[in-house]
Amino acid sequence: MSLIKTPQEIESLKRGGEILSAALSAAMRACVVGASTEDIDRIARESMERAGAKPSFLGYRIDPHDPAYPSTLCISINDEVVHAPATPARIVQDGDVVGLDIGAWYEGLTTDMAATVAVGKVKEEERELIIETRRALEQALKVVRSGAWISEIGAAIEDYLKPHGYGIIRDLVGHGVGHAVHEDPQIPNFRDPRASKVQMRTGMVLAIEPMVALGSWKIYQKTNGWSLATRDGSMAAHWEVTVAVTDDGYDLITPWPNQL
Ligand code: MF3
Ligand code: CO
């Protein structure tokens, strides 16, 4: 399938992105002390289903031989970076740093986005990690335009975050999105010498998603077979939006969530 979406497809993606952003905003509001991750998951799923969209992670297989993903949201808490499933037994605690990642199918196309919220008494350096990770994504968006190199995204993120000494996760990437949850190109979040030389083109739809740790970038998979967490146990933050590349910039497919 072509990585270039038609103007009609981009209009569908924008309608889907509005629905997705509303579902993520609802999940962020529901992310309070005492809520189970399953409660938050249901709120997000019901929000998108009322609008006619369907979860795109629920049932998804990252690799064809993987098991199907069990929830609508990935709710990754504290040292977890991404992909933690929602479960009834898992309760949000005071001081948690909670990453919420979600995708939705609408009119045959899928969008992807994520945000990180601080619940209650979160340490100042952890709040700063959350804010700076979002700002790094905003910096990355500034390089997006037809003709730019995909590698400029990682360079912008790395340069912006350099003064903090954070660990930018290296084993996970942003990606093309639309006809599938993960499409080419892969989008590293740092100056990756292995990055393929791909140029952005008008109509490409990209999910850009810096994942950043207070400590080292090294991660491992928890025994549930899904959750990816920092090896040193340090806190991680994750923000993601889907954009469509245009001649002179981008169209935001998934509006920034509004929490209020
Ligand atoms: N947004 C996630 C990503 O881009 C997709 C999660 S797929 C799931 O990696 F199956 F783990 F939910
Ligand atoms: Co993604």
Short mmCIF file of C-alpha atoms and ligand atoms in Angstrom, two decimals:
data_model
loop_
_atom_site.label_atom_id
_atom_site.label_comp_id
_atom_site.label_asym_id
_atom_site.label_seq_id
_atom_site.Cartn_x
_atom_site.Cartn_y
_atom_site.Cartn_z
CA MET A 1 0.00 0.00 0.00
CA SER A 2 1.32 3.46 -0.84
CA LEU A 3 2.78 5.50 2.02
CA ILE A 4 1.25 8.59 0.41
CA LYS A 5 -2.36 9.13 1.46
CA THR A 6 -4.87 10.86 -0.80
CA PRO A 7 -6.48 14.15 0.27
CA GLN A 8 -9.71 12.21 0.93
CA GLU A 9 -7.85 9.74 3.14
CA ILE A 10 -6.28 12.61 5.04
CA GLU A 11 -9.75 14.09 5.65
CA SER A 12 -10.87 10.71 7.07
CA LEU A 13 -7.76 10.55 9.21
CA LYS A 14 -8.50 14.02 10.58
CA ARG A 15 -12.04 13.04 11.53
CA GLY A 16 -10.65 9.91 13.21
CA GLY A 17 -7.92 11.94 14.91
CA GLU A 18 -10.50 14.24 16.51
CA ILE A 19 -12.28 11.22 17.94
CA LEU A 20 -9.01 9.70 19.12
CA SER A 21 -7.92 12.91 20.83
CA ALA A 22 -11.26 13.16 22.65
CA ALA A 23 -10.89 9.55 23.85
CA LEU A 24 -7.35 10.24 25.08
CA SER A 25 -8.51 13.41 26.85
CA ALA A 26 -11.22 11.40 28.60
CA ALA A 27 -8.63 8.81 29.68
CA MET A 28 -6.36 11.57 31.02
CA ARG A 29 -9.22 12.99 33.10
CA ALA A 30 -10.01 9.51 34.40
CA CYS A 31 -6.42 8.94 35.45
CA VAL A 32 -6.83 9.66 39.17
CA VAL A 33 -5.75 7.95 42.40
CA GLY A 34 -7.83 4.81 42.95
CA ALA A 35 -8.92 4.27 39.34
CA SER A 36 -8.06 0.87 37.91
CA THR A 37 -6.32 0.85 34.57
CA GLU A 38 -9.26 -1.16 33.27
CA ASP A 39 -11.65 1.67 34.32
CA ILE A 40 -9.55 4.16 32.36
CA ASP A 41 -9.44 1.79 29.40
CA ARG A 42 -13.22 1.40 29.32
CA ILE A 43 -13.76 5.17 29.45
CA ALA A 44 -11.49 5.63 26.44
CA ARG A 45 -13.04 2.77 24.48
CA GLU A 46 -16.60 3.93 25.15
CA SER A 47 -15.67 7.48 24.15
CA MET A 48 -14.39 6.39 20.72
CA GLU A 49 -17.12 3.80 20.18
CA ARG A 50 -19.85 6.40 20.79
CA ALA A 51 -18.26 8.39 17.95
CA GLY A 52 -18.17 5.37 15.63
CA ALA A 53 -14.45 4.51 15.93
CA LYS A 54 -12.84 1.22 16.99
CA PRO A 55 -9.74 0.60 19.10
CA SER A 56 -6.75 -0.26 16.93
CA PHE A 57 -4.48 -1.81 19.58
CA LEU A 58 -7.10 -4.21 21.03
CA GLY A 59 -6.45 -7.51 19.22
CA TYR A 60 -3.41 -6.12 17.38
CA ARG A 61 -0.30 -8.30 16.92
CA ILE A 62 2.98 -6.34 16.83
CA ASP A 63 4.50 -9.41 15.13
CA PRO A 64 2.26 -11.97 13.41
CA HIS A 65 3.36 -14.65 15.91
CA ASP A 66 2.72 -12.42 18.96
CA PRO A 67 -0.46 -12.82 21.01
CA ALA A 68 -3.25 -10.31 20.39
CA TYR A 69 -2.99 -7.12 22.47
CA PRO A 70 -5.54 -7.25 25.33
CA SER A 71 -6.69 -3.62 25.80
CA THR A 72 -7.65 -0.38 24.06
CA LEU A 73 -5.00 1.71 25.82
CA CYS A 74 -1.44 1.00 26.74
CA ILE A 75 -1.18 2.37 30.30
CA SER A 76 2.51 2.42 31.17
CA ILE A 77 3.27 3.52 34.72
CA ASN A 78 6.50 4.96 36.18
CA ASP A 79 9.48 2.89 34.90
CA GLU A 80 7.32 1.45 32.12
CA VAL A 81 7.93 3.15 28.79
CA VAL A 82 5.19 1.68 26.57
CA HIS A 83 2.86 -1.25 25.86
CA ALA A 84 1.62 -2.04 29.40
CA PRO A 85 -1.89 -3.55 29.09
CA ALA A 86 -4.81 -2.25 31.17
CA THR A 87 -5.97 -4.70 33.87
CA PRO A 88 -8.66 -4.63 36.58
CA ALA A 89 -6.14 -5.27 39.38
CA ARG A 90 -3.86 -2.38 38.57
CA ILE A 91 -4.76 0.78 40.49
CA VAL A 92 -3.37 4.26 39.86
CA GLN A 93 -1.43 5.52 42.91
CA ASP A 94 -0.51 8.97 44.21
CA GLY A 95 2.81 9.97 42.62
CA ASP A 96 2.44 7.85 39.50
CA VAL A 97 3.72 8.98 36.10
CA VAL A 98 1.22 7.47 33.67
CA GLY A 99 1.72 7.12 29.93
CA LEU A 100 -1.51 6.67 27.96
CA ASP A 101 -1.16 5.44 24.37
CA ILE A 102 -4.13 4.83 22.08
CA GLY A 103 -5.09 4.22 18.46
CA ALA A 104 -8.41 4.14 16.61
CA TRP A 105 -9.80 2.89 13.31
CA TYR A 106 -12.22 5.26 11.60
CA GLU A 107 -13.41 5.15 7.99
CA GLY A 108 -10.91 2.36 7.31
CA LEU A 109 -7.83 4.21 8.55
CA THR A 110 -5.98 4.31 11.86
CA THR A 111 -4.39 7.08 13.91
CA ASP A 112 -2.08 6.87 16.94
CA MET A 113 -1.33 9.19 19.87
CA ALA A 114 -0.01 9.26 23.43
CA ALA A 115 0.34 11.55 26.44
CA THR A 116 1.88 11.29 29.90
CA VAL A 117 0.16 12.57 33.04
CA ALA A 118 1.46 13.18 36.57
CA VAL A 119 -0.93 11.91 39.25
CA GLY A 120 -0.84 13.76 42.58
CA LYS A 121 2.49 14.31 44.32
CA VAL A 122 4.98 13.74 41.52
CA LYS A 123 8.59 14.89 42.02
CA GLU A 124 9.62 18.12 40.31
CA GLU A 125 12.26 16.42 38.14
CA GLU A 126 9.65 13.92 36.96
CA ARG A 127 7.18 16.68 36.06
CA GLU A 128 9.97 18.34 34.13
CA LEU A 129 10.68 15.07 32.27
CA ILE A 130 7.02 14.94 31.18
CA ILE A 131 6.99 18.58 30.02
CA GLU A 132 10.34 18.38 28.24
CA THR A 133 9.38 15.20 26.41
CA ARG A 134 6.31 16.99 25.07
CA ARG A 135 8.44 20.00 24.10
CA ALA A 136 10.87 17.68 22.31
CA LEU A 137 7.95 16.41 20.24
CA GLU A 138 6.97 20.02 19.46
CA GLN A 139 10.56 20.66 18.29
CA ALA A 140 10.45 17.56 16.12
CA LEU A 141 7.26 18.78 14.44
CA LYS A 142 9.06 21.97 13.35
CA VAL A 143 11.27 19.99 10.95
CA VAL A 144 8.35 18.22 9.25
CA ARG A 145 7.76 19.27 5.62
CA SER A 146 8.00 17.66 2.20
CA GLY A 147 11.67 17.19 1.32
CA ALA A 148 12.97 17.00 4.90
CA TRP A 149 14.81 13.85 5.95
CA ILE A 150 13.17 11.52 8.44
CA SER A 151 16.46 11.60 10.37
CA GLU A 152 15.95 15.33 11.11
CA ILE A 153 13.23 14.34 13.57
CA GLY A 154 15.61 12.36 15.78
CA ALA A 155 18.25 15.05 15.48
CA ALA A 156 15.78 17.72 16.66
CA ILE A 157 14.68 15.59 19.63
CA GLU A 158 18.24 14.72 20.64
CA ASP A 159 19.46 18.31 20.33
CA TYR A 160 16.54 19.70 22.32
CA LEU A 161 16.93 17.21 25.17
CA LYS A 162 20.74 17.20 25.32
CA PRO A 163 21.12 19.69 28.23
CA HIS A 164 19.01 17.43 30.47
CA GLY A 165 21.10 14.28 30.11
CA TYR A 166 17.97 12.16 29.79
CA GLY A 167 18.05 8.74 28.15
CA ILE A 168 16.24 8.75 24.80
CA ILE A 169 14.87 5.25 24.22
CA ARG A 170 16.72 3.74 21.24
CA ASP A 171 14.99 0.43 20.70
CA LEU A 172 11.60 1.95 19.86
CA VAL A 173 10.70 4.30 17.02
CA GLY A 174 7.95 6.43 15.59
CA HIS A 175 6.43 5.16 12.35
CA GLY A 176 4.19 5.68 9.38
CA VAL A 177 0.52 5.02 10.17
CA GLY A 178 -2.86 4.88 8.41
CA HIS A 179 -3.58 1.65 6.58
CA ALA A 180 -1.91 -0.24 9.46
CA VAL A 181 -0.90 0.57 13.05
CA HIS A 182 2.76 0.40 12.05
CA GLU A 183 3.89 1.32 8.53
CA ASP A 184 7.22 2.47 7.10
CA PRO A 185 9.17 4.59 7.58
CA GLN A 186 10.68 3.93 11.01
CA ILE A 187 11.37 7.20 12.83
CA PRO A 188 14.22 7.10 15.39
CA ASN A 189 14.07 9.65 18.22
CA PHE A 190 17.85 10.26 18.30
CA ARG A 191 20.72 10.62 15.81
CA ASP A 192 20.69 6.98 14.81
CA PRO A 193 23.53 6.07 12.43
CA ARG A 194 21.44 3.10 11.25
CA ALA A 195 18.52 5.33 10.21
CA SER A 196 17.49 4.77 6.62
CA LYS A 197 17.72 7.77 4.33
CA VAL A 198 14.06 8.50 3.68
CA GLN A 199 12.67 11.87 2.68
CA MET A 200 9.28 13.14 3.79
CA ARG A 201 6.73 13.63 1.03
CA THR A 202 3.41 15.45 0.97
CA GLY A 203 0.71 12.96 1.96
CA MET A 204 2.90 10.80 4.19
CA VAL A 205 1.25 10.24 7.56
CA LEU A 206 3.65 9.91 10.49
CA ALA A 207 3.26 8.99 14.16
CA ILE A 208 6.08 10.82 15.94
CA GLU A 209 6.65 9.62 19.48
CA PRO A 210 9.65 10.43 21.66
CA MET A 211 10.06 8.08 24.63
CA VAL A 212 12.44 9.46 27.24
CA ALA A 213 13.81 8.23 30.59
CA LEU A 214 15.21 10.17 33.54
CA GLY A 215 18.12 7.70 33.57
CA SER A 216 19.48 5.34 30.94
CA TRP A 217 17.83 4.56 27.57
CA LYS A 218 18.14 0.81 28.10
CA ILE A 219 14.89 -1.13 28.36
CA TYR A 220 13.71 -4.69 29.00
CA GLN A 221 10.44 -6.56 28.62
CA LYS A 222 8.53 -7.41 31.79
CA THR A 223 7.35 -11.00 32.39
CA ASN A 224 3.80 -10.21 31.21
CA GLY A 225 5.29 -10.33 27.69
CA TRP A 226 4.16 -6.80 26.84
CA SER A 227 5.34 -4.00 29.09
CA LEU A 228 8.66 -2.42 28.16
CA ALA A 229 10.38 -0.73 31.11
CA THR A 230 13.67 1.03 31.86
CA ARG A 231 16.39 -1.35 33.09
CA ASP A 232 17.56 1.10 35.73
CA GLY A 233 13.99 1.58 37.01
CA SER A 234 14.00 5.29 36.17
CA MET A 235 10.80 7.10 35.24
CA ALA A 236 9.84 7.40 31.59
CA ALA A 237 7.61 9.78 29.60
CA HIS A 238 6.02 9.41 26.15
CA TRP A 239 4.12 11.81 23.90
CA GLU A 240 2.85 11.05 20.42
CA VAL A 241 0.85 12.74 17.68
CA THR A 242 -0.06 11.72 14.13
CA VAL A 243 0.65 14.31 11.40
CA ALA A 244 0.25 14.46 7.64
CA VAL A 245 3.24 15.93 5.78
CA THR A 246 2.43 18.95 3.56
CA ASP A 247 4.49 21.02 1.08
CA ASP A 248 5.48 23.52 3.75
CA GLY A 249 4.90 21.76 7.07
CA TYR A 250 2.27 19.41 8.41
CA ASP A 251 -1.39 18.99 9.24
CA LEU A 252 -2.01 17.85 12.82
CA ILE A 253 -4.20 14.73 12.47
CA THR A 254 -4.57 14.17 16.24
CA PRO A 255 -5.22 17.47 18.05
CA TRP A 256 -3.30 17.88 21.33
CA PRO A 257 -5.45 16.47 24.11
CA ASN A 258 -7.31 18.87 26.35
CA GLN A 259 -7.53 17.56 29.84
CA LEU A 260 -10.00 19.99 31.35
N1 MF3 B 1 1.28 3.13 19.81
C1 MF3 B 1 2.02 1.93 19.92
C2 MF3 B 1 3.27 2.04 19.12
O1 MF3 B 1 3.35 2.84 18.23
C3 MF3 B 1 1.27 0.76 19.45
C4 MF3 B 1 1.02 -0.17 20.50
S1 MF3 B 1 0.55 -1.64 19.80
C5 MF3 B 1 0.14 -2.59 21.08
O2 MF3 B 1 4.19 1.27 19.32
F1 MF3 B 1 -0.24 -3.71 20.59
F2 MF3 B 1 1.20 -2.75 21.90
F3 MF3 B 1 -0.80 -1.99 21.74
CO CO B 2 2.91 4.77 17.73
#
